[in-house]
Coordinates of C-alpha atoms and ligand atoms in Angstrom, one line a residue:
M1 CA -81.4 80.7 91.0
T2 CA -78.3 81.9 93.3
E3 CA -75.5 79.5 92.9
I4 CA -75.2 77.2 95.6
P5 CA -71.3 77.4 96.8
Y6 CA -69.3 74.3 97.4
K7 CA -68.8 75.5 101.1
I8 CA -71.1 78.0 102.7
Y9 CA -69.5 79.8 105.7
L10 CA -70.7 81.6 107.9
S11 CA -69.3 84.7 110.0
E12 CA -68.3 85.1 113.4
N13 CA -71.4 87.1 114.1
D14 CA -73.6 84.5 112.7
L15 CA -72.6 81.7 115.4
P16 CA -75.4 80.8 117.5
R17 CA -75.5 83.2 121.1
Y18 CA -78.0 80.0 122.5
W19 CA -78.8 76.3 122.3
Y20 CA -81.6 75.3 121.4
N21 CA -83.5 73.0 124.1
V22 CA -86.2 70.9 122.1
R23 CA -87.6 69.3 125.1
A24 CA -89.5 72.9 125.6
D25 CA -91.1 71.8 122.5
M26 CA -91.9 68.4 122.9
K27 CA -95.5 67.4 124.0
N28 CA -94.2 63.7 125.3
K29 CA -91.4 65.3 127.5
P30 CA -88.7 62.1 128.0
A31 CA -89.6 60.1 130.9
P32 CA -87.5 61.6 134.1
L33 CA -84.0 60.3 135.0
L34 CA -84.6 57.9 138.3
N35 CA -82.4 57.5 141.2
P36 CA -80.9 54.0 141.0
K37 CA -81.4 53.6 144.6
T38 CA -84.8 54.8 145.5
H39 CA -86.4 54.7 141.8
K40 CA -87.8 57.9 142.5
P41 CA -87.3 60.9 139.9
C42 CA -83.6 62.7 140.8
T43 CA -83.5 66.1 141.8
E44 CA -80.9 68.8 141.3
D45 CA -79.4 68.1 144.5
E46 CA -78.8 64.4 143.8
L47 CA -77.7 65.0 140.5
S48 CA -75.1 67.1 141.9
E49 CA -73.0 64.7 143.6
I50 CA -71.8 63.5 139.9
F51 CA -72.8 66.2 137.8
C52 CA -72.1 70.1 138.3
R53 CA -74.8 71.4 139.4
E54 CA -75.2 73.9 136.4
L55 CA -75.3 71.2 134.1
A56 CA -77.5 69.0 136.4
K57 CA -79.8 72.0 135.9
Q58 CA -79.6 72.1 132.2
E59 CA -80.4 68.0 132.1
L60 CA -84.0 68.6 134.4
N61 CA -84.5 71.7 132.3
E62 CA -87.2 70.8 129.9
T63 CA -89.1 74.4 130.1
D64 CA -86.4 77.0 128.4
R65 CA -86.4 76.9 124.7
F66 CA -83.1 79.0 124.6
I67 CA -80.5 78.6 126.9
D68 CA -77.2 81.0 126.5
I69 CA -74.4 80.1 125.3
P70 CA -71.5 82.0 128.0
T71 CA -69.4 84.1 126.3
E72 CA -66.0 82.2 127.3
V73 CA -67.8 79.0 126.0
R74 CA -69.0 81.4 122.9
D75 CA -65.1 82.2 122.1
F76 CA -64.0 79.1 122.7
Y77 CA -66.3 78.1 119.9
K78 CA -64.6 80.5 117.7
M79 CA -61.2 78.7 117.5
Y80 CA -62.8 76.1 115.3
R81 CA -66.4 77.4 114.8
P82 CA -68.7 77.9 113.0
A83 CA -68.3 75.1 111.1
P84 CA -69.0 74.9 106.8
L85 CA -71.6 73.4 105.3
T86 CA -70.4 71.6 102.3
R87 CA -72.7 70.7 99.0
A88 CA -70.7 67.5 98.2
Y89 CA -70.5 68.2 94.6
C90 CA -68.4 66.0 93.3
L91 CA -70.9 62.5 95.3
E92 CA -74.0 64.0 93.7
K93 CA -72.0 63.7 90.6
K94 CA -70.3 60.4 90.7
L95 CA -73.8 59.0 91.7
G96 CA -75.6 60.3 89.1
T97 CA -78.3 61.6 91.2
P98 CA -80.8 64.8 91.0
A99 CA -80.7 64.7 94.4
H100 CA -79.2 67.5 96.4
I101 CA -76.4 66.9 99.1
Y102 CA -75.1 68.7 102.3
Y103 CA -73.2 67.7 105.1
K104 CA -71.6 69.5 108.5
F105 CA -68.5 68.8 108.8
E106 CA -67.9 68.8 112.6
G107 CA -64.0 67.2 112.4
N108 CA -62.4 70.7 112.2
N109 CA -60.5 70.1 114.8
T110 CA -57.7 68.3 116.6
S111 CA -60.1 66.3 118.7
G112 CA -61.4 65.3 115.4
S113 CA -65.3 65.1 116.2
H114 CA -68.2 67.5 117.4
K115 CA -67.5 66.1 121.1
L116 CA -65.5 69.0 121.5
N117 CA -68.6 71.4 121.0
S118 CA -70.3 69.7 125.0
A119 CA -66.5 69.0 126.1
I120 CA -66.0 73.0 126.4
A121 CA -69.2 73.6 127.9
Q122 CA -68.9 71.1 130.6
A123 CA -65.4 72.0 131.4
Y124 CA -66.4 75.6 131.8
Y125 CA -69.2 75.3 134.2
A126 CA -66.7 72.5 136.0
K127 CA -64.3 75.6 136.2
K128 CA -67.2 78.1 137.3
Q129 CA -68.1 76.1 140.2
G130 CA -64.8 76.5 141.5
L131 CA -64.0 72.3 141.0
K132 CA -60.5 70.5 140.7
G133 CA -61.2 68.2 138.1
V134 CA -63.2 66.2 135.8
T135 CA -63.8 62.4 135.5
T136 CA -64.9 60.5 132.3
E137 CA -64.6 57.5 130.3
T138 CA -63.9 57.2 126.4
G139 CA -64.7 54.0 124.1
A140 CA -63.0 55.1 120.7
G141 CA -60.8 57.8 122.5
Q142 CA -62.5 61.1 120.8
W143 CA -64.7 62.4 123.9
G144 CA -61.4 61.5 126.1
T145 CA -59.6 63.7 123.5
A146 CA -62.1 66.5 123.3
M147 CA -62.3 66.4 127.1
A148 CA -58.6 66.7 127.6
M149 CA -58.4 69.3 125.5
A150 CA -61.0 71.3 126.9
C151 CA -59.5 70.7 130.3
A152 CA -56.0 71.9 129.0
Y153 CA -57.2 75.0 127.9
L154 CA -59.3 75.9 131.7
D155 CA -56.4 74.4 133.3
L156 CA -58.7 72.1 135.0
D157 CA -57.7 67.8 135.8
C158 CA -59.1 65.4 133.5
I159 CA -59.1 61.7 134.4
V160 CA -60.0 59.7 131.4
Y161 CA -60.8 56.0 131.8
Q162 CA -60.3 54.8 128.2
V163 CA -62.0 51.3 127.5
R164 CA -59.1 49.0 127.8
C165 CA -59.0 47.3 124.3
S166 CA -58.9 51.0 122.7
Y167 CA -56.2 51.8 125.1
E168 CA -53.9 49.2 124.1
Q169 CA -55.2 49.5 120.5
K170 CA -55.1 53.0 119.9
P171 CA -52.2 53.9 121.3
H172 CA -52.2 57.3 119.7
R173 CA -55.1 58.7 121.0
R174 CA -53.9 57.6 124.2
E175 CA -51.2 59.9 123.8
V176 CA -53.2 62.8 122.0
I177 CA -55.1 62.5 125.5
R178 CA -51.8 62.6 127.8
T179 CA -50.6 65.8 125.2
Y180 CA -53.2 67.4 126.1
G181 CA -52.3 66.9 129.9
A182 CA -54.8 64.6 131.2
K183 CA -54.3 61.1 132.9
A184 CA -55.1 57.7 130.7
I185 CA -56.1 54.7 132.9
P186 CA -56.7 51.5 131.4
S187 CA -60.6 50.0 132.2
P188 CA -61.5 48.1 134.0
S189 CA -58.1 49.4 136.7
M190 CA -57.7 48.2 139.9
E191 CA -58.0 51.9 141.1
T192 CA -61.7 51.7 141.7
E193 CA -63.9 48.8 143.3
I194 CA -66.1 48.5 140.4
G195 CA -63.1 48.1 138.3
R196 CA -61.4 45.7 140.6
K197 CA -64.1 43.0 141.0
I198 CA -64.7 43.1 137.5
N199 CA -61.2 42.0 137.3
A200 CA -61.5 39.7 139.7
E201 CA -64.1 37.9 138.0
F202 CA -63.2 38.1 134.0
P203 CA -59.9 38.3 134.4
G204 CA -58.3 39.9 130.8
C205 CA -61.6 41.6 130.7
T206 CA -60.9 43.8 127.6
G207 CA -63.2 46.6 129.3
S208 CA -66.7 48.4 127.9
L209 CA -68.0 51.7 127.9
G210 CA -70.6 50.8 130.3
C211 CA -68.2 50.2 132.4
A212 CA -65.4 52.8 132.0
I213 CA -68.3 54.9 133.2
S214 CA -68.9 53.0 136.5
E215 CA -65.0 53.5 137.2
A216 CA -65.3 57.1 136.2
V217 CA -68.6 58.1 138.4
E218 CA -66.9 56.2 141.6
T219 CA -63.4 58.4 141.5
A220 CA -65.5 61.6 141.0
T221 CA -67.9 60.7 144.1
R222 CA -64.8 59.5 145.7
Q223 CA -62.4 62.6 145.3
P224 CA -63.9 65.9 146.6
G225 CA -63.8 68.6 144.4
Y226 CA -64.4 66.4 141.1
R227 CA -67.4 65.3 139.1
Y228 CA -68.3 63.2 136.4
V229 CA -68.5 64.5 132.7
L230 CA -70.3 62.0 129.8
G231 CA -70.3 63.1 126.2
S232 CA -73.7 61.6 124.9
V233 CA -76.6 60.0 126.0
L234 CA -77.2 63.2 128.6
S235 CA -79.5 65.6 128.1
Q236 CA -77.4 68.6 128.6
V237 CA -75.1 66.9 125.9
L238 CA -77.6 67.2 123.1
L239 CA -78.6 70.5 124.2
H240 CA -74.6 71.6 123.2
Q241 CA -74.9 69.5 120.5
T242 CA -78.0 71.6 119.3
I243 CA -74.7 74.6 117.6
I244 CA -75.0 71.5 115.2
G245 CA -78.3 71.8 113.8
L246 CA -78.1 76.2 114.9
E247 CA -75.5 76.5 111.9
A248 CA -76.7 74.5 109.7
K249 CA -79.9 75.8 109.8
V250 CA -78.3 79.5 110.0
A251 CA -76.8 78.8 106.6
M252 CA -79.4 76.9 105.1
D253 CA -81.4 79.6 105.4
K254 CA -79.3 81.9 104.1
Y255 CA -79.6 80.3 100.5
G256 CA -83.3 79.3 100.7
I257 CA -82.6 75.8 101.1
K258 CA -84.9 73.5 102.6
P259 CA -84.0 70.2 103.4
D260 CA -86.7 67.3 102.5
I261 CA -84.1 64.1 104.9
I262 CA -82.1 65.0 107.4
I263 CA -79.8 61.9 108.2
G264 CA -76.7 61.3 111.4
C265 CA -75.2 58.2 112.7
A266 CA -76.6 57.5 116.5
G267 CA -74.3 55.6 119.4
G268 CA -75.7 57.9 122.4
G269 CA -77.9 60.2 120.0
S270 CA -75.9 63.7 120.8
N271 CA -74.7 64.7 117.6
L272 CA -78.1 63.4 115.8
G273 CA -80.4 65.0 118.4
G274 CA -78.3 68.4 118.0
L275 CA -78.4 68.6 114.1
I276 CA -82.0 67.8 114.0
S277 CA -83.4 69.9 117.2
P278 CA -84.1 73.2 115.2
F279 CA -85.2 71.4 112.3
M280 CA -87.5 68.9 114.8
G281 CA -88.8 72.1 116.5
E282 CA -90.6 73.4 113.5
K283 CA -91.8 70.0 113.0
L284 CA -93.1 69.9 116.5
R285 CA -94.7 73.5 116.3
G286 CA -96.6 72.6 113.1
E287 CA -94.3 75.0 111.0
A288 CA -92.9 72.3 108.7
D289 CA -92.1 69.1 108.0
Y290 CA -88.8 67.0 107.7
E291 CA -88.0 63.4 107.5
F292 CA -85.3 62.4 110.1
I293 CA -83.4 59.2 109.9
A294 CA -81.2 57.9 112.8
V295 CA -78.2 55.3 111.1
E296 CA -76.9 52.8 113.7
P297 CA -74.6 50.0 113.8
A298 CA -76.3 46.3 113.2
S299 CA -74.2 45.6 115.5
C300 CA -75.7 47.4 118.6
P301 CA -79.1 48.2 117.0
S302 CA -80.6 49.9 119.9
L303 CA -83.5 51.4 118.6
T304 CA -84.3 49.1 115.4
R305 CA -84.3 46.3 118.2
G306 CA -84.0 47.5 121.2
V307 CA -86.8 47.9 123.7
F308 CA -88.3 51.1 125.2
A309 CA -87.8 50.6 128.8
Y310 CA -86.0 52.4 132.1
D311 CA -82.5 51.1 132.1
Y312 CA -79.2 51.7 133.5
C313 CA -76.4 54.0 131.5
D314 CA -73.3 52.3 133.1
T315 CA -72.4 48.4 134.5
G316 CA -72.3 49.2 137.9
C317 CA -75.8 50.4 137.9
V318 CA -74.4 53.9 139.8
C319 CA -75.7 56.3 137.0
P320 CA -79.5 57.5 137.4
L321 CA -81.8 55.1 135.5
Q322 CA -83.2 56.6 132.3
K323 CA -85.9 55.5 129.7
M324 CA -84.6 55.0 126.4
Y325 CA -84.6 52.3 123.7
T326 CA -81.6 50.1 125.4
L327 CA -80.2 46.2 124.2
G328 CA -79.7 46.2 128.1
S329 CA -76.8 47.7 130.2
S330 CA -75.0 44.0 129.7
F331 CA -75.3 44.1 126.0
M332 CA -71.8 43.5 124.7
P333 CA -70.9 44.2 120.9
S334 CA -69.2 41.5 119.1
A335 CA -65.7 42.5 119.3
N336 CA -65.4 42.2 115.2
H337 CA -67.4 45.3 115.5
S338 CA -64.1 47.9 114.9
G339 CA -67.4 50.9 113.4
G340 CA -67.6 53.0 116.3
L341 CA -71.2 53.6 117.9
R342 CA -71.0 50.9 120.6
Y343 CA -73.1 52.3 123.3
H344 CA -76.3 49.8 124.6
G345 CA -78.3 52.7 125.2
M346 CA -79.8 55.9 123.8
S347 CA -80.8 59.5 124.3
S348 CA -84.2 59.8 126.3
I349 CA -85.2 62.8 124.2
L350 CA -84.5 61.3 120.7
S351 CA -86.2 57.7 122.4
Q352 CA -89.2 59.5 123.3
L353 CA -89.0 61.1 119.4
Y354 CA -88.7 57.9 117.8
D355 CA -91.2 56.2 120.2
D356 CA -93.5 59.2 118.8
G357 CA -93.0 58.5 115.0
L358 CA -91.3 61.9 114.7
M359 CA -87.6 60.0 114.0
K360 CA -87.2 56.6 112.2
A361 CA -84.2 54.8 112.6
R362 CA -81.8 52.2 110.1
S363 CA -79.4 49.9 111.0
V364 CA -76.8 48.8 108.8
E365 CA -73.6 46.6 108.3
Q366 CA -70.3 47.6 108.9
T367 CA -68.3 46.5 105.6
E368 CA -71.2 48.9 103.4
V369 CA -70.4 51.8 105.7
F370 CA -66.8 51.3 105.1
A371 CA -67.4 50.7 101.2
A372 CA -69.7 54.3 101.3
A373 CA -66.6 56.2 103.3
E374 CA -64.0 54.7 100.7
L375 CA -66.3 56.2 97.8
F376 CA -66.7 59.4 99.8
C377 CA -63.4 59.8 100.6
R378 CA -62.9 59.1 97.2
T379 CA -64.8 61.9 95.9
E380 CA -65.2 64.8 98.6
G381 CA -61.5 64.0 100.1
T382 CA -62.4 63.9 103.8
L383 CA -61.7 60.9 105.7
P384 CA -64.5 59.6 107.6
A385 CA -65.0 58.5 110.4
P386 CA -66.4 55.0 111.0
E387 CA -69.0 56.6 112.9
S388 CA -69.8 59.6 110.5
S389 CA -69.7 57.1 108.1
H390 CA -72.8 55.2 109.0
A391 CA -74.5 58.1 107.9
I392 CA -72.7 59.1 104.9
K393 CA -74.0 55.4 103.7
V394 CA -77.8 56.2 104.3
A395 CA -77.3 59.3 102.8
I396 CA -75.8 57.5 99.4
D397 CA -78.9 55.1 100.1
E398 CA -81.0 57.4 99.9
A399 CA -79.8 59.9 96.9
L400 CA -80.0 56.8 94.8
K401 CA -83.3 55.9 95.4
C402 CA -83.4 59.6 93.9
K403 CA -81.6 58.7 91.0
E404 CA -84.3 56.1 90.4
T405 CA -87.5 57.9 90.9
G406 CA -86.1 61.3 89.5
E407 CA -87.2 63.4 92.7
V408 CA -85.2 66.0 93.6
K409 CA -84.7 66.0 97.1
T410 CA -82.6 67.5 99.8
I411 CA -80.2 65.4 101.8
L412 CA -78.4 66.9 104.8
F413 CA -76.4 64.9 107.1
G414 CA -73.6 65.1 109.6
L415 CA -70.1 64.4 109.5
T416 CA -69.2 64.2 112.6
G417 CA -65.6 63.6 112.5
T418 CA -62.5 62.2 110.9
G419 CA -61.1 58.9 110.7
Y420 CA -57.0 59.2 111.3
F421 CA -57.3 57.0 114.3
D422 CA -59.4 54.2 112.6
M423 CA -56.9 53.2 110.3
K424 CA -56.6 49.5 112.0
A425 CA -60.4 49.5 110.7
Y426 CA -59.8 51.2 107.4
A427 CA -56.5 48.4 106.8
A428 CA -59.8 45.3 108.0
F429 CA -61.8 46.7 105.5
N430 CA -58.9 47.4 102.2
D431 CA -57.4 43.8 102.9
G432 CA -60.9 42.3 102.8
T433 CA -60.7 41.0 105.6
M434 CA -63.4 43.0 107.4
T435 CA -66.5 41.1 108.7
D436 CA -70.0 41.6 109.7
Y437 CA -71.8 40.3 112.2
V438 CA -75.6 40.9 113.6
P439 CA -76.6 39.6 116.6
T440 CA -79.2 36.8 117.1
D441 CA -82.4 37.5 118.9
E442 CA -81.4 35.1 121.8
E443 CA -78.4 37.4 121.9
I444 CA -80.2 40.3 122.5
Q445 CA -83.0 38.6 124.5
K446 CA -80.2 37.6 126.9
S447 CA -79.3 41.1 127.9
V448 CA -82.8 42.8 127.8
A449 CA -84.2 40.2 130.4
K450 CA -81.6 41.7 132.9
I451 CA -83.4 45.4 132.4
P452 CA -84.6 46.0 136.2
Q453 CA -88.7 45.7 136.0
I454 CA -89.8 49.2 136.8
Ligands
LIG1 C1 -69.0 59.8 119.6 C2 -68.7 59.7 118.0 C3 -70.2 59.8 117.5 C4 -71.7 59.4 118.4 O1 -72.0 60.4 118.5 P1 -73.3 60.5 119.4 O2 -73.4 61.3 119.8 O3 -72.9 59.5 121.1 O4 -74.4 59.7 118.8 C5 -70.0 60.0 116.2 N1 -69.1 60.1 115.5 C6 -67.8 60.7 116.1 C7 -66.8 61.0 115.1 C8 -67.8 60.6 117.4 O5 -66.5 60.7 117.5

């Protein structure tokens, strides 16, 4: 048998030339997006008022299996891709497991996460359409950084509504965004109608993703030459992220490796969807079988404790309605939760796959996530993002199960980014002051009750 190297590197020529649209192979397609005013399926023209035309097309495209990656986007990818696939030999050894563990690392760029894969695509289509700029939101800050970076490259204006608590707690993130030339505005701000309304209603409000999205959409639709861009949840974003899974598959095929279990953290679902898409395609077509596991925080458990229903993607209810697993758009994860993945809903593609029993989900608490991050950091060397560490935690759990049963399973997980800007959370873990919070059924019921009846 060929020795598997620690890192499987691909050449520029191996870089995929297309994204893979898993919807083309899904028997049960995700439910259509609905216009929030009429509750009728959104048309391309309606979506094009918010998003770039080409991205609106991609959002609605459920028939083309492959969508070409534009040459300019592929050239940008070459600056930080193909990303290596790493065999976690050192972690395996430490765990004493017979399992083979692989991870696909997406933190190899200054923005520090996979989000750049979609940011550059979205900036490219905006530029191609002749727009002046884009608006967006950022929670933890990775998406804002990625978008600022992509816009700097293409000379586009970029306005980022950064959730206020993140703007204040993560000044370094904010400065990276500004260094790339984007404008960072704490949300809720006084620059939009929805921001002023929320500030009046809840003085001192530290913001939420849903609120920042509403502000960004309002600004995009009010200013000529601007469109709104979103970092996850949407099918177009998941599509761009399939570069992760496609590359992973090329690398594994090169050495004849077939994963048994594929694991990813799930915030809005784009990185996980992108990682599993090519493998899920094989499963949907009956060519191969894999076990897929989505990992979410116990403090924001949309798949494991949410409902499958049409819901708003934002607090201001200006975005299209999406059928998804959701905790309700008014759900606020507890303030002690610093591990990212704080969004109330989930990608409609992943939601449908999960509802059809094609994917599993598990929720984990943040202290156990940081314990997994610490072990990973000390064995594999990379300081993982708290978000990514949710996947690490479950990969370790699965590897330890193999240790008990003696099974030699192959595990693949997505290491979505690095955690250098999350040192406050690491400090809380190191100091032993980090706490877990699991919402009660009553709390979840409260926000679920506000989901529109459609
Ligand atoms: C945004 C982010 C996530 C969440 O990704 P989704 O695609 O929204 O699920 C995970 N890890 C890192 C490092 C991120 O920045």
